[in-house]
Amino acid sequence: MSFRVTWDNLLDNVEELSADATLLTPLSQKLFHITDVQQHRVLIEYQGDSETVPLQREQFETLFERVDDATGSFDLDRLPPGAEPYATVMSLHPRFTIDDRDGTLSESETPTASPLVDAHTVEQDDGPREEPDISVYADALLLIDALEQHDVTSLTELDVPTLVNLYTLLSDVQRNANDLRQEVRGVLLDRLHHDQPVSGQYGSVQRAVRRNRTLKDDETVLELLEVEGIDPERVMTVDTSKLDDALEVTSLSESDVYDIEESEYVRKADVDEEMKETRLQGLKDQLAGADEDTTELQAEIEELEQRITELTSFDSGTSFHTRSTGG
C-alpha cells in the first residue's frame, strides 16, 4: 500500500476520534490530545501544556518507510527526540500496531485498534464498590479505622494497647503492601523498555539497574594477583577498597576478581502529591454526597467496628498474668 493511500486512511481514522480522546506516547507515556486535522499535518497538545505541536505529513512518511525497511517491525527506541506522538497517531491506522511490551511499531494485514487511545481515562463506575480479595486491602481498612479513632499526631498521649494495635496494623500493611509492590514490579519490568520515566496518575517510575559485586574465592583472587606481581599479603587483611587500588595498577579487570551480578528493578522517580490529594478528596466527596438510605449500612458499620475492637484489643489483666495456685 502506498503512503498516499495510508495517509488518507489515517486522516479518516483520526477525524473519527471523539473530541476528548486522550492519547499516550509509547515510551515516555506522555498524554496528549489531537486538536486539529489538516491535509498535510495533525496538530496536537500535550496535557497540561497549551502549546500546539504540529505533526507533519513528511515525518509520517519517513516513519512509514522506516517500518517498511524494518520488515514490518520498527523498534521505537530508534525514534528521534520528540517523535513519539508520530508513532501513536500512526497506530490509529488499522494496519499499524504498537506493541507496548516489545516497544515496536508494526504493520500487519489484520486490522487492529490502537492500545494508546484513552489510555489514562478514568471511567466513573456508578455500581457498588467491590472489596478486592487481597490482604493489604483488609489491613489498610483496619488501619484507617484506627487512625480515625485516635489522634496519632500525639503518640505520647496514647495508651499502650492502642500503640500496640497501631504498630501491629502498620507492620501488617507494610508487609502485605511490599509483597504486592514486588508483584507489580515484576509485571512492570516486562513492560518498561528504557530508562525514561513512565507516568501514571499519582507518580512515575523508570527502569534501572542495580549492580552487586561479590568477591570470588580467596584462592582465585590471590593467585591472579600474584601472577600480576601483587603481594597477596597486601590484600589479605584489608578491605575491598585496597583491592580496587591494586587493580588500577594491573591489567586485571574488575570481573577477574569479582563475581558481578546485575539485577533490574523499578525505582520510584516521582510522586504527584497534588493528584493524590485531589483523588482522595474526590473519594471523600463521593461518600459525603451519597443520598441513599444509610440506616442499614450504618448498623453494619457499627457491628463491624465492634468486631474490629474485639479483634484488635486485649485485656492486659488476662494477657500478661497467670492464675496463681495455692501453695
CSV table of C-alpha atoms in Angstrom, one decimal:
chain,number,residue,atom,x,y,z
A,1,MET,CA,0.0,0.0,0.0
A,2,SER,CA,1.4,3.4,-1.0
A,3,PHE,CA,1.9,6.1,1.6
A,4,ARG,CA,-0.6,8.4,-0.1
A,5,VAL,CA,-3.4,5.8,0.5
A,6,THR,CA,-2.1,5.1,4.0
A,7,TRP,CA,-2.1,8.8,4.8
A,8,ASP,CA,-5.7,9.3,3.6
A,9,ASN,CA,-6.9,6.4,5.6
A,10,LEU,CA,-5.0,7.6,8.7
A,11,LEU,CA,-6.6,11.0,8.5
A,12,ASP,CA,-10.0,9.4,8.2
A,13,ASN,CA,-9.4,7.4,11.4
A,14,VAL,CA,-8.0,10.4,13.2
A,15,GLU,CA,-11.1,12.5,12.4
A,16,GLU,CA,-13.4,9.8,13.7
A,17,LEU,CA,-11.8,10.1,17.2
A,18,SER,CA,-14.0,11.8,19.8
A,19,ALA,CA,-13.1,15.4,20.7
A,20,ASP,CA,-12.0,14.4,24.2
A,21,ALA,CA,-10.0,11.3,23.2
A,22,THR,CA,-6.7,11.1,25.2
A,23,LEU,CA,-3.6,9.5,23.5
A,24,LEU,CA,-0.4,8.3,25.1
A,25,THR,CA,3.2,8.4,23.7
A,26,PRO,CA,4.6,4.8,23.7
A,27,LEU,CA,7.8,5.3,25.6
A,28,SER,CA,7.7,8.4,27.8
A,29,GLN,CA,3.9,7.8,28.4
A,30,LYS,CA,3.0,11.5,27.9
A,31,LEU,CA,-0.7,12.3,27.5
A,32,PHE,CA,-1.8,14.4,24.5
A,33,HIS,CA,-4.9,15.4,22.5
A,34,ILE,CA,-5.4,15.9,18.8
A,35,THR,CA,-6.7,19.5,18.3
A,36,ASP,CA,-7.0,19.7,14.5
A,37,VAL,CA,-6.6,17.6,11.4
A,38,GLN,CA,-5.3,19.2,8.2
A,39,GLN,CA,-4.4,17.9,4.8
A,40,HIS,CA,-0.7,18.0,5.5
A,41,ARG,CA,-0.4,17.8,9.2
A,42,VAL,CA,-2.0,16.8,12.5
A,43,LEU,CA,-2.0,19.3,15.4
A,44,ILE,CA,-1.7,18.1,19.0
A,45,GLU,CA,-1.3,19.5,22.5
A,46,TYR,CA,0.3,17.7,25.4
A,47,GLN,CA,-1.8,17.5,28.6
A,48,GLY,CA,-1.0,20.5,30.8
A,49,ASP,CA,0.6,22.4,28.0
A,50,SER,CA,-1.3,24.9,25.8
A,51,GLU,CA,1.4,25.0,23.1
A,52,THR,CA,0.3,23.4,19.8
A,53,VAL,CA,2.7,20.9,18.3
A,54,PRO,CA,2.3,20.2,14.5
A,55,LEU,CA,3.0,16.6,13.3
A,56,GLN,CA,4.0,17.0,9.6
A,57,ARG,CA,2.9,14.6,6.8
A,58,GLU,CA,6.5,14.3,5.6
A,59,GLN,CA,7.6,12.9,9.0
A,60,PHE,CA,4.8,10.4,9.0
A,61,GLU,CA,6.0,9.3,5.6
A,62,THR,CA,9.5,8.8,6.9
A,63,LEU,CA,8.2,6.7,9.8
A,64,PHE,CA,6.1,4.7,7.3
A,65,GLU,CA,9.3,4.0,5.3
A,66,ARG,CA,11.3,3.1,8.5
A,67,VAL,CA,8.6,0.5,9.4
A,68,ASP,CA,8.7,-0.9,5.8
A,69,ASP,CA,12.5,-1.0,5.8
A,70,ALA,CA,12.5,-2.9,9.2
A,71,THR,CA,10.5,-5.7,7.6
A,72,GLY,CA,7.3,-4.6,9.2
A,73,SER,CA,8.5,-4.1,12.8
A,74,PHE,CA,10.2,-0.9,13.9
A,75,ASP,CA,12.0,-0.5,17.2
A,76,LEU,CA,10.5,2.6,18.9
A,77,ASP,CA,13.8,3.2,20.8
A,78,ARG,CA,15.1,4.4,17.4
A,79,LEU,CA,12.7,7.3,17.3
A,80,PRO,CA,14.4,10.7,17.4
A,81,PRO,CA,13.5,13.1,20.4
A,82,GLY,CA,10.0,14.4,20.2
A,83,ALA,CA,8.9,11.9,17.6
A,84,GLU,CA,6.9,9.6,19.8
A,85,PRO,CA,3.5,11.1,19.0
A,86,TYR,CA,4.0,10.2,15.4
A,87,ALA,CA,4.1,6.5,16.4
A,88,THR,CA,0.9,6.9,18.5
A,89,VAL,CA,-1.0,8.6,15.7
A,90,MET,CA,0.3,6.1,13.1
A,91,SER,CA,-1.2,3.3,15.3
A,92,LEU,CA,-4.6,4.8,14.7
A,93,HIS,CA,-4.4,3.4,11.2
A,94,PRO,CA,-5.9,-0.1,11.4
A,95,ARG,CA,-2.9,-1.7,9.7
A,96,PHE,CA,-0.3,-0.3,12.2
A,97,THR,CA,0.1,-1.7,15.7
A,98,ILE,CA,2.2,-0.6,18.7
A,99,ASP,CA,3.3,-3.5,21.0
A,100,ASP,CA,3.9,-1.8,24.3
A,101,ARG,CA,5.7,-4.9,25.6
A,102,ASP,CA,8.2,-5.2,22.8
A,103,GLY,CA,8.4,-1.5,22.2
A,104,THR,CA,7.7,-1.8,18.5
A,105,LEU,CA,5.5,-0.3,15.7
A,106,SER,CA,4.4,-3.0,13.3
A,107,GLU,CA,2.4,-3.2,10.1
A,108,SER,CA,0.2,-6.2,9.5
A,109,GLU,CA,-2.6,-7.3,7.3
A,110,THR,CA,-5.0,-7.7,10.2
A,111,PRO,CA,-6.8,-4.5,11.3
A,112,THR,CA,-6.2,-3.6,14.9
A,113,ALA,CA,-7.2,-0.9,17.4
A,114,SER,CA,-4.6,1.3,19.0
A,115,PRO,CA,-3.8,0.4,22.6
A,116,LEU,CA,-2.7,4.0,23.3
A,117,VAL,CA,-6.1,5.7,22.9
A,118,ASP,CA,-7.9,6.8,26.2
A,119,ALA,CA,-5.0,5.1,28.0
A,120,HIS,CA,-5.4,7.1,31.2
A,121,THR,CA,-9.1,7.9,31.1
A,122,VAL,CA,-10.6,7.1,34.5
A,123,GLU,CA,-14.2,5.8,34.0
A,124,GLN,CA,-16.7,6.7,36.6
A,125,ASP,CA,-18.3,3.5,37.9
A,126,ASP,CA,-21.7,4.1,39.5
A,127,GLY,CA,-22.1,0.4,40.5
A,128,PRO,CA,-21.4,-0.9,44.0
A,129,ARG,CA,-17.8,-0.9,45.2
A,130,GLU,CA,-16.3,-4.4,45.4
A,131,GLU,CA,-13.9,-5.4,48.0
A,132,PRO,CA,-10.7,-6.9,46.4
A,133,ASP,CA,-9.6,-10.2,47.9
A,134,ILE,CA,-6.1,-9.1,48.9
A,135,SER,CA,-4.6,-8.9,52.3
A,136,VAL,CA,-3.3,-5.4,52.1
A,137,TYR,CA,-6.9,-4.1,51.5
A,138,ALA,CA,-8.3,-5.5,54.7
A,139,ASP,CA,-5.2,-4.4,56.7
A,140,ALA,CA,-5.5,-0.9,55.2
A,141,LEU,CA,-9.2,-0.7,56.2
A,142,LEU,CA,-8.4,-1.7,59.8
A,143,LEU,CA,-5.5,0.8,59.9
A,144,ILE,CA,-7.8,3.6,58.5
A,145,ASP,CA,-10.3,2.8,61.2
A,146,ALA,CA,-7.7,3.0,63.9
A,147,LEU,CA,-6.3,6.3,62.5
A,148,GLU,CA,-9.8,7.8,62.5
A,149,GLN,CA,-10.4,6.8,66.1
A,150,HIS,CA,-7.1,8.1,67.6
A,151,ASP,CA,-5.0,11.2,67.3
A,152,VAL,CA,-1.7,9.9,66.0
A,153,THR,CA,-0.2,13.4,65.9
A,154,SER,CA,0.2,13.0,69.7
A,155,LEU,CA,1.5,9.4,70.1
A,156,THR,CA,2.9,10.0,73.6
A,157,GLU,CA,-0.7,10.6,74.8
A,158,LEU,CA,-2.0,7.2,73.6
A,159,ASP,CA,-2.2,4.2,75.9
A,160,VAL,CA,-0.1,1.1,75.4
A,161,PRO,CA,-2.9,-1.2,73.9
A,162,THR,CA,-3.7,1.5,71.3
A,163,LEU,CA,0.0,1.8,70.4
A,164,VAL,CA,0.3,-2.0,70.1
A,165,ASN,CA,-2.7,-2.1,67.8
A,166,LEU,CA,-1.3,0.7,65.6
A,167,TYR,CA,2.1,-0.9,65.4
A,168,THR,CA,0.6,-4.3,64.5
A,169,LEU,CA,-1.6,-2.8,61.8
A,170,LEU,CA,1.2,-0.7,60.4
A,171,SER,CA,3.5,-3.7,60.3
A,172,ASP,CA,0.9,-5.8,58.5
A,173,VAL,CA,0.1,-3.1,56.0
A,174,GLN,CA,3.8,-2.6,55.3
A,175,ARG,CA,4.5,-6.4,54.8
A,176,ASN,CA,1.5,-7.0,52.6
A,177,ALA,CA,1.9,-3.8,50.6
A,178,ASN,CA,5.5,-4.7,49.9
A,179,ASP,CA,4.5,-8.2,48.7
A,180,LEU,CA,2.0,-6.6,46.3
A,181,ARG,CA,4.6,-4.0,45.3
A,182,GLN,CA,7.0,-6.7,44.3
A,183,GLU,CA,4.4,-8.5,42.2
A,184,VAL,CA,3.5,-5.2,40.4
A,185,ARG,CA,7.2,-4.5,39.9
A,186,GLY,CA,7.6,-7.9,38.2
A,187,VAL,CA,4.9,-7.1,35.7
A,188,LEU,CA,6.3,-3.5,35.2
A,189,LEU,CA,9.8,-4.9,34.3
A,190,ASP,CA,8.2,-6.8,31.4
A,191,ARG,CA,6.7,-3.6,30.1
A,192,LEU,CA,9.4,-0.9,30.6
A,193,HIS,CA,11.8,-0.9,27.7
A,194,HIS,CA,14.0,2.1,28.5
A,195,ASP,CA,15.3,4.3,31.3
A,196,GLN,CA,12.9,7.2,30.8
A,197,PRO,CA,10.3,7.8,33.5
A,198,VAL,CA,6.8,6.4,32.7
A,199,SER,CA,4.0,8.4,34.3
A,200,GLY,CA,0.7,7.4,35.9
A,201,GLN,CA,-1.9,9.4,37.8
A,202,TYR,CA,0.0,9.5,41.1
A,203,GLY,CA,3.6,9.5,40.0
A,204,SER,CA,6.2,7.9,37.7
A,205,VAL,CA,8.6,5.0,37.6
A,206,GLN,CA,11.6,4.1,35.5
A,207,ARG,CA,13.7,1.1,34.7
A,208,ALA,CA,17.0,1.0,36.4
A,209,VAL,CA,19.9,-1.4,37.0
A,210,ARG,CA,21.2,-2.4,40.4
A,211,ARG,CA,24.8,-3.7,40.4
A,212,ASN,CA,26.1,-6.0,43.1
A,213,ARG,CA,29.7,-7.3,43.5
A,214,THR,CA,30.7,-10.5,45.3
A,215,LEU,CA,34.3,-11.3,45.8
A,216,LYS,CA,35.4,-14.6,44.3
A,217,ASP,CA,37.0,-17.2,46.5
A,218,ASP,CA,40.3,-16.2,48.2
A,219,GLU,CA,42.4,-18.7,46.3
A,220,THR,CA,41.3,-17.5,42.9
A,221,VAL,CA,41.9,-13.8,43.7
A,222,LEU,CA,45.2,-14.3,45.4
A,223,GLU,CA,46.6,-16.4,42.6
A,224,LEU,CA,45.6,-13.8,40.0
A,225,LEU,CA,47.2,-11.0,42.0
A,226,GLU,CA,50.4,-13.0,42.5
A,227,VAL,CA,50.7,-13.6,38.7
A,228,GLU,CA,50.4,-9.8,38.3
A,229,GLY,CA,53.2,-9.2,40.7
A,230,ILE,CA,51.0,-8.1,43.6
A,231,ASP,CA,52.0,-9.4,47.0
A,232,PRO,CA,48.9,-11.3,48.3
A,233,GLU,CA,49.6,-10.1,51.8
A,234,ARG,CA,48.7,-6.6,50.7
A,235,VAL,CA,45.1,-7.5,50.3
A,236,MET,CA,44.6,-10.4,52.7
A,237,THR,CA,43.9,-8.2,55.7
A,238,VAL,CA,42.4,-5.1,54.1
A,239,ASP,CA,39.1,-4.2,52.7
A,240,THR,CA,37.9,-4.2,49.1
A,241,SER,CA,38.9,-0.6,48.6
A,242,LYS,CA,42.5,-1.6,48.8
A,243,LEU,CA,41.9,-4.4,46.3
A,244,ASP,CA,40.4,-1.8,44.0
A,245,ASP,CA,43.6,0.3,44.3
A,246,ALA,CA,45.6,-2.7,43.4
A,247,LEU,CA,43.5,-3.4,40.3
A,248,GLU,CA,44.3,0.1,39.0
A,249,VAL,CA,48.0,-0.8,38.5
A,250,THR,CA,47.5,-4.2,36.9
A,251,SER,CA,46.0,-5.5,33.7
A,252,LEU,CA,43.3,-7.3,35.6
A,253,SER,CA,39.7,-6.3,35.1
A,254,GLU,CA,37.1,-6.0,37.8
A,255,SER,CA,35.3,-9.1,36.6
A,256,ASP,CA,38.6,-11.1,37.1
A,257,VAL,CA,38.3,-10.8,40.9
A,258,TYR,CA,34.6,-10.1,41.4
A,259,ASP,CA,31.5,-12.0,40.6
A,260,ILE,CA,29.3,-9.2,39.2
A,261,GLU,CA,25.6,-9.6,39.0
A,262,GLU,CA,23.2,-7.0,37.7
A,263,SER,CA,19.5,-7.1,38.6
A,264,GLU,CA,16.9,-4.8,37.1
A,265,TYR,CA,14.3,-3.1,39.3
A,266,VAL,CA,11.7,-0.4,39.2
A,267,ARG,CA,12.7,2.8,41.0
A,268,LYS,CA,10.1,5.4,42.2
A,269,ALA,CA,11.1,8.5,40.3
A,270,ASP,CA,8.4,11.0,41.4
A,271,VAL,CA,5.2,11.3,43.4
A,272,ASP,CA,2.4,13.6,42.4
A,273,GLU,CA,1.1,14.6,45.8
A,274,GLU,CA,-1.4,17.1,44.3
A,275,MET,CA,-3.0,14.4,42.2
A,276,LYS,CA,-3.2,12.0,45.2
A,277,GLU,CA,-4.8,14.7,47.3
A,278,THR,CA,-7.3,15.5,44.5
A,279,ARG,CA,-8.3,11.9,44.1
A,280,LEU,CA,-8.6,11.4,47.9
A,281,GLN,CA,-10.8,14.5,48.2
A,282,GLY,CA,-13.0,13.1,45.4
A,283,LEU,CA,-13.5,9.9,47.3
A,284,LYS,CA,-14.5,11.9,50.4
A,285,ASP,CA,-16.9,13.9,48.3
A,286,GLN,CA,-18.5,10.8,46.9
A,287,LEU,CA,-19.1,9.4,50.4
A,288,ALA,CA,-20.4,12.7,51.7
A,289,GLY,CA,-22.7,13.1,48.7
A,290,ALA,CA,-24.3,9.7,48.9
A,291,ASP,CA,-28.1,10.1,49.1
A,292,GLU,CA,-29.2,6.5,49.7
A,293,ASP,CA,-30.8,5.3,52.9
A,294,THR,CA,-27.9,4.6,55.1
A,295,THR,CA,-29.7,3.3,58.2
A,296,GLU,CA,-29.0,-0.4,57.5
A,297,LEU,CA,-25.5,0.4,56.3
A,298,GLN,CA,-24.7,2.4,59.4
A,299,ALA,CA,-25.8,-0.6,61.6
A,300,GLU,CA,-23.5,-2.9,59.6
A,301,ILE,CA,-20.6,-0.4,60.1
A,302,GLU,CA,-21.2,-0.2,63.8
A,303,GLU,CA,-21.3,-4.0,64.0
A,304,LEU,CA,-18.0,-4.2,62.1
A,305,GLU,CA,-16.4,-1.6,64.3
A,306,GLN,CA,-17.4,-3.7,67.3
A,307,ARG,CA,-15.8,-6.7,65.8
A,308,ILE,CA,-12.7,-4.8,64.9
A,309,THR,CA,-12.4,-3.6,68.5
A,310,GLU,CA,-12.8,-7.1,69.8
A,311,LEU,CA,-10.2,-8.5,67.4
A,312,THR,CA,-7.6,-5.7,67.8
A,313,SER,CA,-7.7,-5.0,71.5
A,314,PHE,CA,-6.7,-7.0,74.6
A,315,ASP,CA,-7.2,-7.0,78.3
A,316,SER,CA,-3.8,-6.5,80.0
A,317,GLY,CA,-5.1,-8.3,83.1
A,318,THR,CA,-5.6,-11.5,81.3
A,319,SER,CA,-2.9,-11.2,78.7
A,320,PHE,CA,0.1,-10.9,80.9
A,321,HIS,CA,-0.8,-12.6,84.2
A,322,THR,CA,-1.2,-16.2,85.0
A,323,ARG,CA,-3.6,-17.5,87.6
A,324,SER,CA,-1.8,-18.3,90.9
A,325,THR,CA,-2.2,-21.7,92.5
A,326,GLY,CA,-2.4,-22.4,96.2
A,327,GLY,CA,0.8,-23.4,98.0
